[in-house]
PDB file of C-alpha atoms in Angstrom:
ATOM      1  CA  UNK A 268      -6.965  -0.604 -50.075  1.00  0.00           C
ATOM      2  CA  UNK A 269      -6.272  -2.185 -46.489  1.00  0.00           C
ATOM      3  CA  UNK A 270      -7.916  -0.389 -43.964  1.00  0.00           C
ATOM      4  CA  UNK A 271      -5.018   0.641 -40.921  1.00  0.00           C
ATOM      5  CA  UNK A 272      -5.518  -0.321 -37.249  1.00  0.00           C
ATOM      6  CA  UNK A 273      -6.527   2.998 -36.433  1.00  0.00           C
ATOM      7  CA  UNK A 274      -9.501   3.240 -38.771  1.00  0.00           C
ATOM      8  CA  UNK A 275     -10.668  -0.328 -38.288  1.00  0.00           C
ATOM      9  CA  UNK A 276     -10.906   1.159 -34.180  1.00  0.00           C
ATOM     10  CA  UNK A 277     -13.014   4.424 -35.222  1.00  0.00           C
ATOM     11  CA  UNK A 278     -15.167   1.852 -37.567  1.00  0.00           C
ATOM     12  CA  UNK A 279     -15.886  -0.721 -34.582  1.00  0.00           C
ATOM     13  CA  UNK A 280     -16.753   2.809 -32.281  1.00  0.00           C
ATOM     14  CA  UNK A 281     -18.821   4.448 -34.892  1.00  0.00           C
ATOM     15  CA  UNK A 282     -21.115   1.482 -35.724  1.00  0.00           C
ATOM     16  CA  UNK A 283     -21.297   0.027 -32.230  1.00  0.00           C
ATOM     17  CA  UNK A 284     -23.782   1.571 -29.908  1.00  0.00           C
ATOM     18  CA  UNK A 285     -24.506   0.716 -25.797  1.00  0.00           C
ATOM     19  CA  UNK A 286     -23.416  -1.886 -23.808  1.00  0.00           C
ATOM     20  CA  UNK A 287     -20.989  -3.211 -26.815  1.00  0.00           C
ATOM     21  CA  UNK A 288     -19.934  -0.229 -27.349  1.00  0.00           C
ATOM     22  CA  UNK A 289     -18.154   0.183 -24.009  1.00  0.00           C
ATOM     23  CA  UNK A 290     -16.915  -3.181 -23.722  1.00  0.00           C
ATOM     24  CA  UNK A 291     -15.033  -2.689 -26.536  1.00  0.00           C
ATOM     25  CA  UNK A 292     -13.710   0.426 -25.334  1.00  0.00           C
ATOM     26  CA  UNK A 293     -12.485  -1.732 -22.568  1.00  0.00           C
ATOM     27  CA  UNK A 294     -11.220  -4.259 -24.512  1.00  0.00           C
ATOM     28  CA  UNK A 295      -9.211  -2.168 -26.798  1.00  0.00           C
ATOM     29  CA  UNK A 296      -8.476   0.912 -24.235  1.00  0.00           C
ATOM     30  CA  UNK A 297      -8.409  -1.119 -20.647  1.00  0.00           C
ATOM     31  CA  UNK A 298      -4.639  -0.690 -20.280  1.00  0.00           C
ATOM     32  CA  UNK A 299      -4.959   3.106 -20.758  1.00  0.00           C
ATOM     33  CA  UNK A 300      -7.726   3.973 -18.897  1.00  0.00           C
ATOM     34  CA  UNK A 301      -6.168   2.111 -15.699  1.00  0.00           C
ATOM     35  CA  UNK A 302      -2.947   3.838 -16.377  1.00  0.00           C
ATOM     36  CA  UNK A 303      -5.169   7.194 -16.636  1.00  0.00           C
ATOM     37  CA  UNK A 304      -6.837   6.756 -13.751  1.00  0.00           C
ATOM     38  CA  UNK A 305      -3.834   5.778 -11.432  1.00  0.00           C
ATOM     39  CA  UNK A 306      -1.966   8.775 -12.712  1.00  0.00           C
ATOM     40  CA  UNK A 307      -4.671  11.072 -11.608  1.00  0.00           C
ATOM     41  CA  UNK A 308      -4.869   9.327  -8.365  1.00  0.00           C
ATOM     42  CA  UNK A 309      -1.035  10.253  -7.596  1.00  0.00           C
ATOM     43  CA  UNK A 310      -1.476  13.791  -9.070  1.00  0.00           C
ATOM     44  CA  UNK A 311      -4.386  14.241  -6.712  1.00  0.00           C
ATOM     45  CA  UNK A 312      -2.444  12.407  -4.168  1.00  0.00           C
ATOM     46  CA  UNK A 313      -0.180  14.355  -4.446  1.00  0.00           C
ATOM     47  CA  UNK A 314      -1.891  18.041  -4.370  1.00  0.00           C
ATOM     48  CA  UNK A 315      -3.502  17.089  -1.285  1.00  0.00           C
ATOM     49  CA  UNK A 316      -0.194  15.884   0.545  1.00  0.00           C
ATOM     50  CA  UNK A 317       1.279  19.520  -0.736  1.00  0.00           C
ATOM     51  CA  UNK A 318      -1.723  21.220   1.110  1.00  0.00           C
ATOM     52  CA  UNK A 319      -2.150  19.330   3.872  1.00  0.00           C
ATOM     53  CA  UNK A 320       1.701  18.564   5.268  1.00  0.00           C
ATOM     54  CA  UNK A 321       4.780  20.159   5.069  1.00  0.00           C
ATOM     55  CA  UNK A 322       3.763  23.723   6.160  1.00  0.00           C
ATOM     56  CA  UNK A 323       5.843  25.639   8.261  1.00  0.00           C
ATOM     57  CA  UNK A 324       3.914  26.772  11.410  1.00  0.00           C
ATOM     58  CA  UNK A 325       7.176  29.105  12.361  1.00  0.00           C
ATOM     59  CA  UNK A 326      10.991  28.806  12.710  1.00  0.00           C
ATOM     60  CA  UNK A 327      12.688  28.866  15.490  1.00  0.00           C
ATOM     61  CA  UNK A 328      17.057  29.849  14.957  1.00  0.00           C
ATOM     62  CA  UNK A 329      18.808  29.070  17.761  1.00  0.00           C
ATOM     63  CA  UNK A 330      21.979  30.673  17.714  1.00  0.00           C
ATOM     64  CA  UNK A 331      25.221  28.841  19.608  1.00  0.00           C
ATOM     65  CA  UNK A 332      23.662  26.052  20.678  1.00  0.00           C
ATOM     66  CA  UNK A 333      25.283  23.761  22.707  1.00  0.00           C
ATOM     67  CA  UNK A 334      24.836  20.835  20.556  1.00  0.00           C
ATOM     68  CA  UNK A 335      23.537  22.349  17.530  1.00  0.00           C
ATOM     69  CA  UNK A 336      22.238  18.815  15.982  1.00  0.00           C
ATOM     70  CA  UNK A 337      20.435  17.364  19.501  1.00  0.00           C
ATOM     71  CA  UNK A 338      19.117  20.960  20.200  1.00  0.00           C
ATOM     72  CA  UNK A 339      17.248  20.592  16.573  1.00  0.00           C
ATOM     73  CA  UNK A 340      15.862  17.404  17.322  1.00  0.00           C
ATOM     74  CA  UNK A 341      15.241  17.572  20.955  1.00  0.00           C
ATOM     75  CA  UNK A 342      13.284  21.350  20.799  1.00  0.00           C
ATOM     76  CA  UNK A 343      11.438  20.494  17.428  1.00  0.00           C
ATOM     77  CA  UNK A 344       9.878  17.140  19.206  1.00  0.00           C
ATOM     78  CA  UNK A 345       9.349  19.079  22.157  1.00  0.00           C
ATOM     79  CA  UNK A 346       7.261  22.415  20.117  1.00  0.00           C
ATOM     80  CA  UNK A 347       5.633  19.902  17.869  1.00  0.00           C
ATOM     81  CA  UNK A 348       4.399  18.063  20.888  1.00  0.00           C
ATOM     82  CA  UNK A 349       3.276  20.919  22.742  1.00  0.00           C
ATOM     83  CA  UNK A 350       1.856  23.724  20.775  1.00  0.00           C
ATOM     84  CA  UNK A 351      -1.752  23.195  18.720  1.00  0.00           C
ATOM     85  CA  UNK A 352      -1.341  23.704  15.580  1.00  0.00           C
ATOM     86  CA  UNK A 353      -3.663  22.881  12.537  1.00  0.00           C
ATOM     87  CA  UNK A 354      -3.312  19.267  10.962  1.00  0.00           C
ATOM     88  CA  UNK A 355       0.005  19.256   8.513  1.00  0.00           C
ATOM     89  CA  UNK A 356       1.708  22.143  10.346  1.00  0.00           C
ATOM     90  CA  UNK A 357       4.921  21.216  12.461  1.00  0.00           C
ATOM     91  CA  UNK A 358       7.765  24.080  13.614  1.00  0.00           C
ATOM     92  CA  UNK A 359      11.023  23.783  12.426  1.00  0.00           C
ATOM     93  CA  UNK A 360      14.131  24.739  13.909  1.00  0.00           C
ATOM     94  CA  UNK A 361      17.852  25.628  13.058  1.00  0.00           C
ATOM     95  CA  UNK A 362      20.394  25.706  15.765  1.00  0.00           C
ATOM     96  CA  UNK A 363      23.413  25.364  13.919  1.00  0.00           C
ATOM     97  CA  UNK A 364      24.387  29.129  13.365  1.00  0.00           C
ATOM     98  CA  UNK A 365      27.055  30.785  15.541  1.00  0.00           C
ATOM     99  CA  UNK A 366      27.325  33.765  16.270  1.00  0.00           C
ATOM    100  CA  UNK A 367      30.687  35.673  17.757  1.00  0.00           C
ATOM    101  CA  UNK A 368      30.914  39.399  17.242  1.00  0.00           C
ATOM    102  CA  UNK A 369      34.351  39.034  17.490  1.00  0.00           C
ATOM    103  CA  UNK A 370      35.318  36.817  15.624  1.00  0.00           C
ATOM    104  CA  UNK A 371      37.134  37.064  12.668  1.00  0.00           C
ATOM    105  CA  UNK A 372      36.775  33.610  11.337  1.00  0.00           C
ATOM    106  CA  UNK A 373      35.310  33.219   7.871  1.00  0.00           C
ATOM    107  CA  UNK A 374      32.628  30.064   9.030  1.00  0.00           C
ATOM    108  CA  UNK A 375      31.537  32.947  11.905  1.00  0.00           C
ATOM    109  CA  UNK A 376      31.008  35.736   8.722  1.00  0.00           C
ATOM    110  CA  UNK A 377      29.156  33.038   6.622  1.00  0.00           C
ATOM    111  CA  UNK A 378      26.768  32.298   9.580  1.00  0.00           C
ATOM    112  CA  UNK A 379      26.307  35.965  10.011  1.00  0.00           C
ATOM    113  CA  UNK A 380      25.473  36.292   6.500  1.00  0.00           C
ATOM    114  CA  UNK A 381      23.299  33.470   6.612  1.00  0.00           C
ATOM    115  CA  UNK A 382      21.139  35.141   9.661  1.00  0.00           C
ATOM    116  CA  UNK A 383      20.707  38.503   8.195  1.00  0.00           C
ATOM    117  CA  UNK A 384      19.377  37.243   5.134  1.00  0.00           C
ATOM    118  CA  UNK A 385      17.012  34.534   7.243  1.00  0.00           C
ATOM    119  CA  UNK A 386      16.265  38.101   8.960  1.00  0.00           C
ATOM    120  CA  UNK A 387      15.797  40.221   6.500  1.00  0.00           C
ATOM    121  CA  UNK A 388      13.399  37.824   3.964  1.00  0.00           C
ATOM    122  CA  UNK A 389      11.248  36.585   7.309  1.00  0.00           C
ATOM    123  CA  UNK A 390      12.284  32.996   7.176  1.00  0.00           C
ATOM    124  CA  UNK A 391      13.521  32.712  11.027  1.00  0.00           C
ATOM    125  CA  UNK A 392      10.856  33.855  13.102  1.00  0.00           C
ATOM    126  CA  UNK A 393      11.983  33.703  16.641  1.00  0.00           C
ATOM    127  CA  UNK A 394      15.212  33.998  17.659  1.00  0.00           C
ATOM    128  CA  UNK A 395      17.121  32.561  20.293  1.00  0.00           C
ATOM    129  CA  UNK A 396      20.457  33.993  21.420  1.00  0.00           C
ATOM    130  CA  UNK A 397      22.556  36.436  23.737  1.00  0.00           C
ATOM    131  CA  UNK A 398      22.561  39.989  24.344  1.00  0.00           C
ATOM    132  CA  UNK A 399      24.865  40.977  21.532  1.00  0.00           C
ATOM    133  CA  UNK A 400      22.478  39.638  18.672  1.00  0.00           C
ATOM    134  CA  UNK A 401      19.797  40.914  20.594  1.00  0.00           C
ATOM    135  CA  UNK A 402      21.125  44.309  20.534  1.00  0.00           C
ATOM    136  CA  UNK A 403      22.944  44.215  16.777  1.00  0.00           C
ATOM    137  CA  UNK A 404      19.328  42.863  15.327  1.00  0.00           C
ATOM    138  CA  UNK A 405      17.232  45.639  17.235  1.00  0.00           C
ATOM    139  CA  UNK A 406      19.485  48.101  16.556  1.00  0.00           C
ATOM    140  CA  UNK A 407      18.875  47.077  12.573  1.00  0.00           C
ATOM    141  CA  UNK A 408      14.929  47.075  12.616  1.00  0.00           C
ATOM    142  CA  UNK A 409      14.795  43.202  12.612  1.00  0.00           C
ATOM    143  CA  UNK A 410      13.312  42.570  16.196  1.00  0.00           C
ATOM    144  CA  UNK A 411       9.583  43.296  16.946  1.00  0.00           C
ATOM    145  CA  UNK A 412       9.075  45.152  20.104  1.00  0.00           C
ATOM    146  CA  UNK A 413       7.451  42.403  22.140  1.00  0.00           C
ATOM    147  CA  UNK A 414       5.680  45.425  24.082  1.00  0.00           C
ATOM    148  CA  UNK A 415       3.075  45.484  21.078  1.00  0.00           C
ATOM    149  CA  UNK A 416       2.115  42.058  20.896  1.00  0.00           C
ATOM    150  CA  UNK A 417       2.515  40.318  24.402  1.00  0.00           C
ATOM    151  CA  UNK A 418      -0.553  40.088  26.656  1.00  0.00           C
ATOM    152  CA  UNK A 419      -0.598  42.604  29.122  1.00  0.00           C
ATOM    153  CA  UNK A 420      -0.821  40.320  32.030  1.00  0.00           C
ATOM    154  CA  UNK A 421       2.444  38.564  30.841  1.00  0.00           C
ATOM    155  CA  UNK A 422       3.992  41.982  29.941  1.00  0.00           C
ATOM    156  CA  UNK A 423       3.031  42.835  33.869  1.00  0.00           C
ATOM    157  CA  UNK A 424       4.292  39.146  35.340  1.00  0.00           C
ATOM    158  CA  UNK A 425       6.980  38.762  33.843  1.00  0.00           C
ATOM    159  CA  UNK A 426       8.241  42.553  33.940  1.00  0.00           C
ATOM    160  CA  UNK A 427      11.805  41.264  35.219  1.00  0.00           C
ATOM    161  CA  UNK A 428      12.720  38.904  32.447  1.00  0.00           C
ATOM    162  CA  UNK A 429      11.995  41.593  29.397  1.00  0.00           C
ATOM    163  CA  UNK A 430      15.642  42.706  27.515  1.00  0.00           C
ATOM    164  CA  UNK A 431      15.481  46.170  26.425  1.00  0.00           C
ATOM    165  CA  UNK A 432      17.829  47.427  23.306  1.00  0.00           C
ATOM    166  CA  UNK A 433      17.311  50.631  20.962  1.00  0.00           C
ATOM    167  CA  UNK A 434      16.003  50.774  18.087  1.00  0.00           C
ATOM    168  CA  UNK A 435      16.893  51.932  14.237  1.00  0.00           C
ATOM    169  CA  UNK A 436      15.883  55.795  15.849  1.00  0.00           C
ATOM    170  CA  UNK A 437      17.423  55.232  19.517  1.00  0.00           C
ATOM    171  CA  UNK A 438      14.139  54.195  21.251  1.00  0.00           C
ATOM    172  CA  UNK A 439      14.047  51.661  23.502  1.00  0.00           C
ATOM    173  CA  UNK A 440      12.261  48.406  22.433  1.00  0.00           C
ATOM    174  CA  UNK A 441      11.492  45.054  24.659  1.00  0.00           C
ATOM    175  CA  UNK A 442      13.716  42.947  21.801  1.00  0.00           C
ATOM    176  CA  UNK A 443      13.411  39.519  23.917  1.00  0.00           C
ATOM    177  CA  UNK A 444      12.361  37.736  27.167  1.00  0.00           C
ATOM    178  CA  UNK A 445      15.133  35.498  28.862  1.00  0.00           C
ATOM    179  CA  UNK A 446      14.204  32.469  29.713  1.00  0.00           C
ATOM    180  CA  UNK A 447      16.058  29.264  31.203  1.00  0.00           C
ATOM    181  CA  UNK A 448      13.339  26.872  29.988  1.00  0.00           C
ATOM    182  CA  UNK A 449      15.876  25.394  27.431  1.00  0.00           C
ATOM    183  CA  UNK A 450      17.598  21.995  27.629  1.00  0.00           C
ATOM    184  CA  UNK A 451      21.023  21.971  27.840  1.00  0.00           C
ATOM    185  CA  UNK A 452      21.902  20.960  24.514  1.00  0.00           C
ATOM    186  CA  UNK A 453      20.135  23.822  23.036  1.00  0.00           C
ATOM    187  CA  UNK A 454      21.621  26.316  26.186  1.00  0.00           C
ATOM    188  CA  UNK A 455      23.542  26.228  29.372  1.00  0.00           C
ATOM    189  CA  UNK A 456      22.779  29.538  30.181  1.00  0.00           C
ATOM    190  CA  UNK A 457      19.829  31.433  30.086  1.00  0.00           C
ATOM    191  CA  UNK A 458      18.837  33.051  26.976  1.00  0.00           C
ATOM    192  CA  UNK A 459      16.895  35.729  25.218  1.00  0.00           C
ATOM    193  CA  UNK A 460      13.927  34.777  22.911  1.00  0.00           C
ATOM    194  CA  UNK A 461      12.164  37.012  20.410  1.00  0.00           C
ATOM    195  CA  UNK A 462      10.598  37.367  17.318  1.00  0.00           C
ATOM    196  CA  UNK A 463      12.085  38.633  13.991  1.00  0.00           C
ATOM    197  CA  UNK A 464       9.714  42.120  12.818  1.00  0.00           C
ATOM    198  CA  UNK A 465       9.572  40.349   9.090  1.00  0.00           C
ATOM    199  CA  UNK A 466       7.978  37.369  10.449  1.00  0.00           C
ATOM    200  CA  UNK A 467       4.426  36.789   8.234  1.00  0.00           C
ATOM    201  CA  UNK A 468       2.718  35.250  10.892  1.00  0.00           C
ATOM    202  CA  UNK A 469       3.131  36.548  14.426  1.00  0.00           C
ATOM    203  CA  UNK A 470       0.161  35.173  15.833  1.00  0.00           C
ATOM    204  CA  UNK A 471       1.564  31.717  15.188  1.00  0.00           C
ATOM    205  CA  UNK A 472       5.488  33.445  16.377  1.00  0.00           C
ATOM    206  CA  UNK A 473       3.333  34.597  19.647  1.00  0.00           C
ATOM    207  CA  UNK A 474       1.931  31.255  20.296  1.00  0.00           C
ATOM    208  CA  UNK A 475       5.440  29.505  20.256  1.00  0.00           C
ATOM    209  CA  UNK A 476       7.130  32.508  22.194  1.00  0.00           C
ATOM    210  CA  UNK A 477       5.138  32.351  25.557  1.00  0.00           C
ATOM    211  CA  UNK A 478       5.260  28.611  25.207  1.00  0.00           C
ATOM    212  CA  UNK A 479       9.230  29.060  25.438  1.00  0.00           C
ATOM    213  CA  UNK A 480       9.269  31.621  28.098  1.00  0.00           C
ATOM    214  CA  UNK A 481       6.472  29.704  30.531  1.00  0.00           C
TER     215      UNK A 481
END
């Protein structure tokens, strides 16, 4: 009976031994063992782009920005630039909510939508906007009250520029610091910054906060 490809192979590897051995594991297996190896090099590749790049240092919403695409582009080059942050971190923003109180327009509900659940699940961070936000989103539970985590010097300094609102039990919070440090497709007037109380990582929300209000 004809012996099959397959058991002439495990012949040739069971009676060759050493050196000949593994050349003719090369021989026979060479095209496999490169394809092997070079898929393993883009899986590990791969796991180390994951963990090294990508990550989101914080978020930054700005809401009714001037020109919601340059203000993306302009203040994410601009934080990126400026703040230290560990290698494969970068900030990220989103300026292209509105947000009218008014307003009875269906885009104006969506974006509304949009920012309380952004809120709610800790995705935005900071927030940019007027007094109206500032007041509906404190009023809700979902601004931290700055007076916990900014330095006391800067708390002292910059006494003037805090925005008080009240609270989900009536107490008055510091729910942002105004600040005119924008550019003018982001703002044209000044504007209240502060950070959202589901954020994960304030320390990192702190570090980009007093670099907007300096």
């Amino acid at each position: 009976m004809m012996k099959s490809r397959k058991d002439n192979v495990r012949q040739a590897l069971k009676d060759l031994h050493g050196a000949k051995k593994l050349e003719y594991i090369w021989d026979y297996f060479h095209f496999y063992i490169v394809l092997g190896v070079i898929v393993i090099a883009l899986v590990i590749v791969t796991l180390v782009q994951i963990n090294s790049t990508g990550k989101t240092y914080a978020e930054v919403t700005v809401l009714n920005a001037y020109d919601s695409e340059s203000c993306k582009v302009s203040l994410q080059d601009e934080l990126n630039t400026g703040i230290e942050m560990k290698s494969g971190y970068s900030i990220t923003v989103d300026a292209g909510l509105k947000y009218d109180p008014e307003s009875t327009d269906t885009s104006s509900a969506e974006d509304l939508q949009v920012l309380a659940a952004r809120i709610m699940t800790g995705e935005a961070d900071l927030l940019v906007g007027n007094t109206a936000v500032f007041d509906s989103y404190a009023s809700n539970g979902g601004l931290e009250d700055l007076s916990s985590v900014l330095p006391e010097d800067i708390l002292n300094s910059e006494a003037d520029r805090m925005y008080y609102a009240k609270d989900t039990d009536g107490n008055e919070i510091i729910a942002g610091v105004w600040t005119n440090s924008f550019s003018s497709d982001c703002s044209q007037d000044s504007v209240l910054v502060g950070i959202v109380s589901q954020s994960v990582d304030q320390a990192a929300d702190l570090a980009v906060l007093e670099y907007l209000i300096q």
